[in-house]
Short mmCIF file of C-alpha atoms in Angstrom, two decimals:
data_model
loop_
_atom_site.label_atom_id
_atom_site.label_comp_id
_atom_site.label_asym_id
_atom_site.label_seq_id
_atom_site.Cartn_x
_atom_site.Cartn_y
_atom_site.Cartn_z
CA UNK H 7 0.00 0.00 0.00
CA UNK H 8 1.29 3.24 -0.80
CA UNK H 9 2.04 5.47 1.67
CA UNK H 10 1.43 9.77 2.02
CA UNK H 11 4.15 12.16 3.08
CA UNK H 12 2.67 13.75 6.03
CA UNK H 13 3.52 17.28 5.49
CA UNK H 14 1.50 19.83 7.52
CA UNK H 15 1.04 22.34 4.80
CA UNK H 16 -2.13 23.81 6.68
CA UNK H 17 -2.38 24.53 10.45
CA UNK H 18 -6.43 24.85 11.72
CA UNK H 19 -7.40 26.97 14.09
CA UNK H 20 -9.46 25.18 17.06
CA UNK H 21 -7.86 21.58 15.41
CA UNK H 22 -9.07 20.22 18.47
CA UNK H 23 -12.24 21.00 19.06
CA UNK H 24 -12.86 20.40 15.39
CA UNK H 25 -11.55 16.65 15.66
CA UNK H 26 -14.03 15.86 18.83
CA UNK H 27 -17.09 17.61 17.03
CA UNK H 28 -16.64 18.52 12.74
CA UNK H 29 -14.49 15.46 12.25
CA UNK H 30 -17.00 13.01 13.28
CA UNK H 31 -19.92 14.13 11.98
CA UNK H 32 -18.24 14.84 8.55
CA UNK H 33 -16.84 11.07 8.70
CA UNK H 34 -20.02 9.33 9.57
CA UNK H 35 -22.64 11.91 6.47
CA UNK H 36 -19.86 11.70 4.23
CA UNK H 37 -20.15 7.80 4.83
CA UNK H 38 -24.30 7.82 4.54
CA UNK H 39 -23.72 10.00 0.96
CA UNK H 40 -21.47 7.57 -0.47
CA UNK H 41 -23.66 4.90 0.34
CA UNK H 42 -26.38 6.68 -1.36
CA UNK H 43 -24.63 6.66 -5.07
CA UNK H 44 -23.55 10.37 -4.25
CA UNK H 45 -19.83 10.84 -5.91
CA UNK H 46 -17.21 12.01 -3.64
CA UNK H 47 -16.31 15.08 -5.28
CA UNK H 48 -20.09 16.23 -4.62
CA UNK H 49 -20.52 14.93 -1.52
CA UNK H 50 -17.46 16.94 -0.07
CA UNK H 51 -18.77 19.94 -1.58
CA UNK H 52 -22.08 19.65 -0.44
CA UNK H 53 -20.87 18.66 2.89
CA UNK H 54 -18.45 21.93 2.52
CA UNK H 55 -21.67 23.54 1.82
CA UNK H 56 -23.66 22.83 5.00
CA UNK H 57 -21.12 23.41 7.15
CA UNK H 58 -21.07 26.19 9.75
CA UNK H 59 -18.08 25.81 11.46
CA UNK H 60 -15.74 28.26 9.76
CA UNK H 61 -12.07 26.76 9.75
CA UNK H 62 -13.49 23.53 9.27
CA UNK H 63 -15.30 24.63 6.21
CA UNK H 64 -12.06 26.00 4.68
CA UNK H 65 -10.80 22.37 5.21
CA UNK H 66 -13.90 21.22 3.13
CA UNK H 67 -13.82 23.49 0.10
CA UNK H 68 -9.81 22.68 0.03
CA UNK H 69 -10.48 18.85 -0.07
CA UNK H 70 -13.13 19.62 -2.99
CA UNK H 71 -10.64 21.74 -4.86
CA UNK H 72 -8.42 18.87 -4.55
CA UNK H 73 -10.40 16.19 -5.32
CA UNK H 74 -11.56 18.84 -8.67
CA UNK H 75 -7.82 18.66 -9.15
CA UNK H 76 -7.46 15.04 -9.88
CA UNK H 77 -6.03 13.80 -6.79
CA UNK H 78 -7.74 11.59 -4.27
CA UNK H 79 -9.25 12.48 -0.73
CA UNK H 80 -6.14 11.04 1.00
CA UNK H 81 -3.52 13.27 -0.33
CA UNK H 82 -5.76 16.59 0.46
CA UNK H 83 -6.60 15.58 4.07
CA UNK H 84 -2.68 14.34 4.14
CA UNK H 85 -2.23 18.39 4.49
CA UNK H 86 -4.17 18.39 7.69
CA UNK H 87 -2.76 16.01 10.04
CA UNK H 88 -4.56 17.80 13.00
CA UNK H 89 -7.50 16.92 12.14
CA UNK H 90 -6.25 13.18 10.03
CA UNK H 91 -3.98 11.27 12.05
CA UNK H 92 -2.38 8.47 10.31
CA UNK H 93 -5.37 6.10 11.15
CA UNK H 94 -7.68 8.29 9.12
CA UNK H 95 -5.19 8.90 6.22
CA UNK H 96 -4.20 5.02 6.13
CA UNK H 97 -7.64 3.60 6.25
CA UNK H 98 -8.61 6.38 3.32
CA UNK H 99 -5.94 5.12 1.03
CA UNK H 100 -7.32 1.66 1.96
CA UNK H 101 -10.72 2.53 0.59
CA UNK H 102 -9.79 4.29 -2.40
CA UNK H 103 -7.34 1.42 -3.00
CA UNK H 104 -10.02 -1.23 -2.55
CA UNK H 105 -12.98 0.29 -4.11
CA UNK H 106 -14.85 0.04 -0.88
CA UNK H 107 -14.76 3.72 0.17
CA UNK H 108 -18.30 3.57 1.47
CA UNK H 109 -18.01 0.76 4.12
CA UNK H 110 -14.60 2.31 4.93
CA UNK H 111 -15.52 5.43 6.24
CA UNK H 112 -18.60 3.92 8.10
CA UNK H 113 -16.14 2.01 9.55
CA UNK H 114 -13.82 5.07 10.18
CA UNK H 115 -17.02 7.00 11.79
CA UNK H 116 -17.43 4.05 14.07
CA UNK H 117 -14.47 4.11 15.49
CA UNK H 118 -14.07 7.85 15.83
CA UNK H 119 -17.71 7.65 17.66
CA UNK H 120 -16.60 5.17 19.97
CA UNK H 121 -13.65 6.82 21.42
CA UNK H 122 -14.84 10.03 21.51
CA UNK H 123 -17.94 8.76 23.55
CA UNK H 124 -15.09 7.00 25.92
CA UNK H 125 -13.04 9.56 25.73
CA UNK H 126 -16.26 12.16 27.10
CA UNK H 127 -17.47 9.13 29.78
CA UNK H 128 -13.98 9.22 31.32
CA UNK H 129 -13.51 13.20 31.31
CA UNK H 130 -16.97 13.38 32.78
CA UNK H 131 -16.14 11.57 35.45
CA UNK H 132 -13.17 12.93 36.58
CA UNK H 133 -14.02 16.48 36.42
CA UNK H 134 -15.78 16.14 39.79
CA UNK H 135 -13.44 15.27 41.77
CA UNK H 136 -11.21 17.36 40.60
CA UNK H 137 -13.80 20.59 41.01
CA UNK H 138 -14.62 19.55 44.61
CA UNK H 139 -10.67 19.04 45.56
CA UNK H 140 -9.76 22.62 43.60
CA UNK H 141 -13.09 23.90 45.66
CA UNK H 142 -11.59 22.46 48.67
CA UNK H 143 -8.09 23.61 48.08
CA UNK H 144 -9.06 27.29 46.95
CA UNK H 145 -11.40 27.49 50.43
CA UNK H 146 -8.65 26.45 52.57
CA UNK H 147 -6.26 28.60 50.90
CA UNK H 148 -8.87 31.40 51.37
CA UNK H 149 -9.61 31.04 55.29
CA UNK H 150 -5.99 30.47 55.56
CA UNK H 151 -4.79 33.76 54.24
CA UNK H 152 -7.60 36.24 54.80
CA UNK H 153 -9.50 34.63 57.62
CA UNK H 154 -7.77 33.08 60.04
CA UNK H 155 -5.09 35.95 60.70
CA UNK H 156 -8.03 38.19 61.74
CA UNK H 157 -9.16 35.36 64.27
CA UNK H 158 -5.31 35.40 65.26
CA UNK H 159 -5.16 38.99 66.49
CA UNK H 160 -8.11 38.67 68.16
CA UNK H 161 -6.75 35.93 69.66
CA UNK H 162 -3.23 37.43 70.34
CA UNK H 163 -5.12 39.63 73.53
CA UNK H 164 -6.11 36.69 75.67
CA UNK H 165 -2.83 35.72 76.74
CA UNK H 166 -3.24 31.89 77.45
CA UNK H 167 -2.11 29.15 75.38
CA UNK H 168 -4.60 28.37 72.28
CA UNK H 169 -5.67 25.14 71.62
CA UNK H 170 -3.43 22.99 69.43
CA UNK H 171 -5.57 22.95 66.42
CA UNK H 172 -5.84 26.34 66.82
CA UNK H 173 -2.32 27.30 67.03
CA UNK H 174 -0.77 24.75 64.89
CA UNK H 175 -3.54 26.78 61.98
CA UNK H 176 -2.56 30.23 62.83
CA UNK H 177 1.65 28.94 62.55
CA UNK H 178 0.14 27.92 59.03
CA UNK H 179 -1.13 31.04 58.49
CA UNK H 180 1.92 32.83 59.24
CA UNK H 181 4.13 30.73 57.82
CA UNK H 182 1.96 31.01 54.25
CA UNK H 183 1.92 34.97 54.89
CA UNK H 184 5.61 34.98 55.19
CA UNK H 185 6.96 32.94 52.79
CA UNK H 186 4.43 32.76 50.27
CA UNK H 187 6.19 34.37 47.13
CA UNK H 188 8.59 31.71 47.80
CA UNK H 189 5.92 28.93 48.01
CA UNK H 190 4.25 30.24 44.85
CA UNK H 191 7.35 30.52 43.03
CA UNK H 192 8.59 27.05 44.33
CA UNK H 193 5.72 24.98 43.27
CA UNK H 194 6.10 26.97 39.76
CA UNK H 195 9.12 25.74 39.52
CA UNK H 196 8.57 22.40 40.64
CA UNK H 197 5.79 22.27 38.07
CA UNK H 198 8.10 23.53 35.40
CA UNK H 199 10.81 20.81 35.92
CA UNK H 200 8.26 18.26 36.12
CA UNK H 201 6.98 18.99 32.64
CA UNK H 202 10.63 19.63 31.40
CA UNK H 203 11.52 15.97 32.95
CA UNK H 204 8.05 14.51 31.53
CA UNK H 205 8.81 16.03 28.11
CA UNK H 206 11.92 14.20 27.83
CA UNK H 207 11.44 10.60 26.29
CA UNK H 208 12.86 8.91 29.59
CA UNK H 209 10.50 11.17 31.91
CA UNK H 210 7.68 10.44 30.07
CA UNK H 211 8.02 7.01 29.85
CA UNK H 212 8.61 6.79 33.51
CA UNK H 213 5.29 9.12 33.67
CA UNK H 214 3.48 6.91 31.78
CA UNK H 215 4.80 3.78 33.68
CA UNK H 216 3.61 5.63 36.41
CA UNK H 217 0.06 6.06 35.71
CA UNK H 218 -0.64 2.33 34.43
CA UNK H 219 0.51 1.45 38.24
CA UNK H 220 -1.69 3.86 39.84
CA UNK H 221 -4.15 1.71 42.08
CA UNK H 222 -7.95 1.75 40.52
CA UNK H 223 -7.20 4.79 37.75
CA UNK H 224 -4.05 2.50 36.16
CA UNK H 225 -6.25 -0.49 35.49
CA UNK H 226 -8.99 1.63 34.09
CA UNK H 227 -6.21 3.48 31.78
CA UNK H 228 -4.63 0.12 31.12
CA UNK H 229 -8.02 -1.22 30.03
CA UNK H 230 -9.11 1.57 28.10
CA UNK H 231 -5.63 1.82 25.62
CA UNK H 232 -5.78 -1.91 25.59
CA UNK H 233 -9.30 -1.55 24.26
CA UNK H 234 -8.72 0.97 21.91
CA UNK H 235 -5.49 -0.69 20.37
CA UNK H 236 -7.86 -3.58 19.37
CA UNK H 237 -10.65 -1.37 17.93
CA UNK H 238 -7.97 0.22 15.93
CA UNK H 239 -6.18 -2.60 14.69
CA UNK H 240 -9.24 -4.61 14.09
CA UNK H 241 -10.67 -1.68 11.75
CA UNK H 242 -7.45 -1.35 9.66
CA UNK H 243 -6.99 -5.24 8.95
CA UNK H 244 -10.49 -4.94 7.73
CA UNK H 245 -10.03 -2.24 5.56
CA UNK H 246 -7.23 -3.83 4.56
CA UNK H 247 -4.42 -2.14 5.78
CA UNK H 248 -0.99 -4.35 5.83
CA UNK H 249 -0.27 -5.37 9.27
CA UNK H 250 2.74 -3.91 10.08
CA UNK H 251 1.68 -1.04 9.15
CA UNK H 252 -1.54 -1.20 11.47
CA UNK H 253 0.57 -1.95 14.02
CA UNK H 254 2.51 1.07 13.76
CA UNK H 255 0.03 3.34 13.37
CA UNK H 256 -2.04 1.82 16.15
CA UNK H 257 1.21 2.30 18.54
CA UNK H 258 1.62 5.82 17.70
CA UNK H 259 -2.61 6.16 18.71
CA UNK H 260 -2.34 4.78 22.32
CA UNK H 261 -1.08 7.43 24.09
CA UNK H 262 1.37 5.75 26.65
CA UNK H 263 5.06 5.34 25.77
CA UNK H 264 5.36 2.04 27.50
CA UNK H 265 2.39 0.30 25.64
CA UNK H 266 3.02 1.81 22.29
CA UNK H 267 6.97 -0.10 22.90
CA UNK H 268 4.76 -3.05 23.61
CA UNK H 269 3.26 -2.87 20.44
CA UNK H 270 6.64 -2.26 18.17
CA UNK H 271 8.30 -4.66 19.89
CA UNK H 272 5.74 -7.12 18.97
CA UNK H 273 5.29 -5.76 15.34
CA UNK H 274 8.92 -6.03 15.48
CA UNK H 275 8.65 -10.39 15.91
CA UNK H 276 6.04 -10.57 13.40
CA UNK H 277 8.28 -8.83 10.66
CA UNK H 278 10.53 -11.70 11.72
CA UNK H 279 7.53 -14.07 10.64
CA UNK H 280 5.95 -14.90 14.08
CA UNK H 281 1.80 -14.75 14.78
CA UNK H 282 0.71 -11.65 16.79
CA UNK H 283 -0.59 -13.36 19.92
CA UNK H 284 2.48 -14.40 20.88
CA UNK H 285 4.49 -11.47 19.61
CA UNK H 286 2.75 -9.71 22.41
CA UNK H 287 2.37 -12.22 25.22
CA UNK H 288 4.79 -11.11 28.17
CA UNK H 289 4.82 -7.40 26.95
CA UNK H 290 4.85 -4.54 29.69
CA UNK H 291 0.67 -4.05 30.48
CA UNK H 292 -0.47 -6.39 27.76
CA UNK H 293 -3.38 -8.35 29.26
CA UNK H 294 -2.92 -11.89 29.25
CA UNK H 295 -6.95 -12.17 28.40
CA UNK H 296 -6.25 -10.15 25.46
CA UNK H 297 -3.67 -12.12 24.20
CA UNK H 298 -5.41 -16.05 25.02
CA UNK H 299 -8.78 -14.45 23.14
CA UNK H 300 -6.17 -12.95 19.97
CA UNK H 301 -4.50 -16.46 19.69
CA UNK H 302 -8.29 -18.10 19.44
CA UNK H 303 -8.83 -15.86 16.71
CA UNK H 304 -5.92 -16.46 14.72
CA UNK H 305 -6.77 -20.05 15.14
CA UNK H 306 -10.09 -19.69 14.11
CA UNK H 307 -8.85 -17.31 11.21
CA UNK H 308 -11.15 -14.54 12.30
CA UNK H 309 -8.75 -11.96 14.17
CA UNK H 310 -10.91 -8.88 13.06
CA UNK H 311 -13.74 -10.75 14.91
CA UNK H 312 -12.33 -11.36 18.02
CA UNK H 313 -10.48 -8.13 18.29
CA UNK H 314 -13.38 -6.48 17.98
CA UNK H 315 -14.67 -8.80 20.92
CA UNK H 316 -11.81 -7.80 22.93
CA UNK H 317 -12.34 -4.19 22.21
CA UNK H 318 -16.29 -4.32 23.58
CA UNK H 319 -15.21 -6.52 26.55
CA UNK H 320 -13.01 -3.44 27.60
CA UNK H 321 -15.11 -0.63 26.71
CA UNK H 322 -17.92 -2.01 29.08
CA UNK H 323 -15.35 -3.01 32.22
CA UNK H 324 -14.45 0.67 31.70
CA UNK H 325 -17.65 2.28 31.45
CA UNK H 326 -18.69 -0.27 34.50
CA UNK H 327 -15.58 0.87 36.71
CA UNK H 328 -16.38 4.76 35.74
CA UNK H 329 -19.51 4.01 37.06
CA UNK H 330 -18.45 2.82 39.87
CA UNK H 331 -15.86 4.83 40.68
CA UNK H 332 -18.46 7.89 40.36
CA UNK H 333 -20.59 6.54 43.15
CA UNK H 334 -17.91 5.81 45.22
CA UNK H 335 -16.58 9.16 44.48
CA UNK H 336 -19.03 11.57 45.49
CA UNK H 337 -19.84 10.62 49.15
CA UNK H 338 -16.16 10.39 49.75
CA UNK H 339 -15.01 13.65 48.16
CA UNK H 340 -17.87 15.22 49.95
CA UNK H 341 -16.50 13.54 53.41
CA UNK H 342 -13.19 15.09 52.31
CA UNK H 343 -14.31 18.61 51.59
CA UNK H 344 -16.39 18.69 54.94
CA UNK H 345 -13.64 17.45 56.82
CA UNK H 346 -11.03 19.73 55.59
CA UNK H 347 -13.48 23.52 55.75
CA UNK H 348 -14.48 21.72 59.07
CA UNK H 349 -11.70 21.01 60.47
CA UNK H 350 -10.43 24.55 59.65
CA UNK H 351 -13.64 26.49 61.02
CA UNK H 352 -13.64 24.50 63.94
CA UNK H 353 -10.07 25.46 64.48
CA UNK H 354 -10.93 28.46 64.37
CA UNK H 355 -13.83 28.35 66.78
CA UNK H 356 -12.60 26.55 69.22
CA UNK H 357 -10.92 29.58 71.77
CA UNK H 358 -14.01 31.40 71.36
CA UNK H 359 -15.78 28.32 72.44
CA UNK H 360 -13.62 28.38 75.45
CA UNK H 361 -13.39 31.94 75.96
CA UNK H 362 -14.51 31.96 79.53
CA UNK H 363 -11.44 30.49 80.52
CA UNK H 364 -9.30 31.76 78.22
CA UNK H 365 -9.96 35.46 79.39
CA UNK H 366 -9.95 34.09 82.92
#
């Protein structure tokens, strides 16, 4: 199969955005038009037509003027890998290659559909927690540095000993007044050699090590790459895409260093000549389930089949552990914010609570 040059020649404004919304929708109606008898040439236009997103729309009427030209779809959206990774480029050149550009891009718009609707399930449910911890953080930071050195001078005339709550919350206080250029400016800089360090190929490997070992969140990451890297690689055999080439364009889609070396070192064996199953058996993170149910299949002679097993086994342990995790989540990260504003208030509280004998 003949391969594109990716060569950005056109940077898109919003890319992003435009890949979990325009994207999508343009895969799966350009798919539906095709089927219909529609040529590709007009479908792209009209598609170009009817669209309202701006920058996207410039991406349209280039593809048309492209197509127009005499060259295929593939080598236009090769211009625009921000919005075409290789996946979408590869599996294009498949379809225009095979004469089954239709059932290609259905397949492409399933695929897209079904990570972005992981991709939104798993987002969703870690943005709470993270707004009630940030809500708890900013409040404590708050009382801490406005609040609690007010309640500190008041407390300063009594002259007995405060409680140790108390006084172990106003040395915060202080401390935080005093130094806290240097805390701010610290924990900048800590962040800023953590993402030089994680930028770097070792530090992000290590990083990405890291999170597939996190208790709970690194089996549902684990599960949710592993997942996707047999959705992929299912859709591009059946489009026809070689398999070492599926397999390197599948590695470079994972998004974790230490899988996508799991996956080139097994693409690596079967360029040798060896099977895929056990080309990845004993790899760093590669789930011996996966691998037992991928032998079957090669067996059986239907891999697509029971990769795309695999892949819906995943996807519903994940979207059964998000669950899960989201009803767990919200009594304890309520717990946590009420113990740490409580905690703090009562702190706070506390000597006036006592004041008889404190002014005694």
């Amino acid at each position: 199969m003949a391969n594109i040059q990716r060569v950005a020649k056109f940077r898109v404004k919003g890319a992003k955005r435009i890949v979990a919304n325009e994207v999508i929708a343009f895969t799966r109606q350009l798919a539906s038009m095709l089927a219909a008898g529609m040529t590709i040439v007009a479908s792209v236009q009209t598609l170009a037509e009817q669209c309202t997103n701006p920058e996207f729309k410039k991406v349209l009427n280039h593809l048309g003027e492209v197509l127009e030209g005499g060259a295929p779809l593939s080598a236009g959206m090769a211009d625009y890998p921000q919005l075409f990774d290789d996946m979408y480029v590869n599996m294009v050149i498949a379809g225009e290659q095979s004469g089954e550009f239709a059932s290609i891009m259905k397949r492409l718009a399933v695929i897209l559909g079904a990570s972005s609707r992981l991709r939104k399930k798993v987002k969703s449910a870690m943005a709470y927690p993270t707004v009630i911890v940030s809500i708890a953080l900013l409040m404590a930071a708050g009382l801490i540095q406005f609040v609690v050195p007010i309640f500190a001078e008041m407390f300063s005339g009594f002259g007995k000993e405060l409680p140790f709550l108390t006084q172990l919350l106003v040395d915060i206080s202080e401390f935080v007044k005093r130094w806290k250029y240097v805390i701010v400016g610290g924990a900048y800089a800590a962040f800023w050699i953590f993402r030089r360090w994680k930028n770097t190929r070792a530090g992000h490997l290590k990083w990405d090590e890291f999170k597939l070992k996190l208790p709970v969140f690194g089996k549902l990451n684990q599960m949710a790459s592993v997942g996707r890297f047999c959705r992929l690689l299912a859709q591009m055999i059946a489009a026809g895409v070689p398999i070492l080439k599926a397999l390197e364009i599948v590695a470079g889609s994972l998004g974790n260093f230490v899988l996508e070396n799991s996956v080139l070192d097994a693409r690596a064996e079967v360029e040798q000549g060896n099977q895929l199953s056990p080309s990845l058996e004993g790899k760093p993170f590669m789930p011996v389930l996966m691998v037992r149910m991928l032998a079957a299949g090669e067996k059986a002679g239907k891999v697509e089949d029971m990769l795309s097993s695999v892949a819906d086994s995943y996807d519903e342990e994940v979207e059964m552990m998000l669950a899960t995790l989201t009803a767990l989540m919200e009594p304890i990260l309520m717990v946590f914010l009420g113990v740490v504003i409580g905690t703090i208030v009562a702190a706070m509280f506390m000597p006036i609570f006592n004041m008889g004998s404190l002014a005694s």
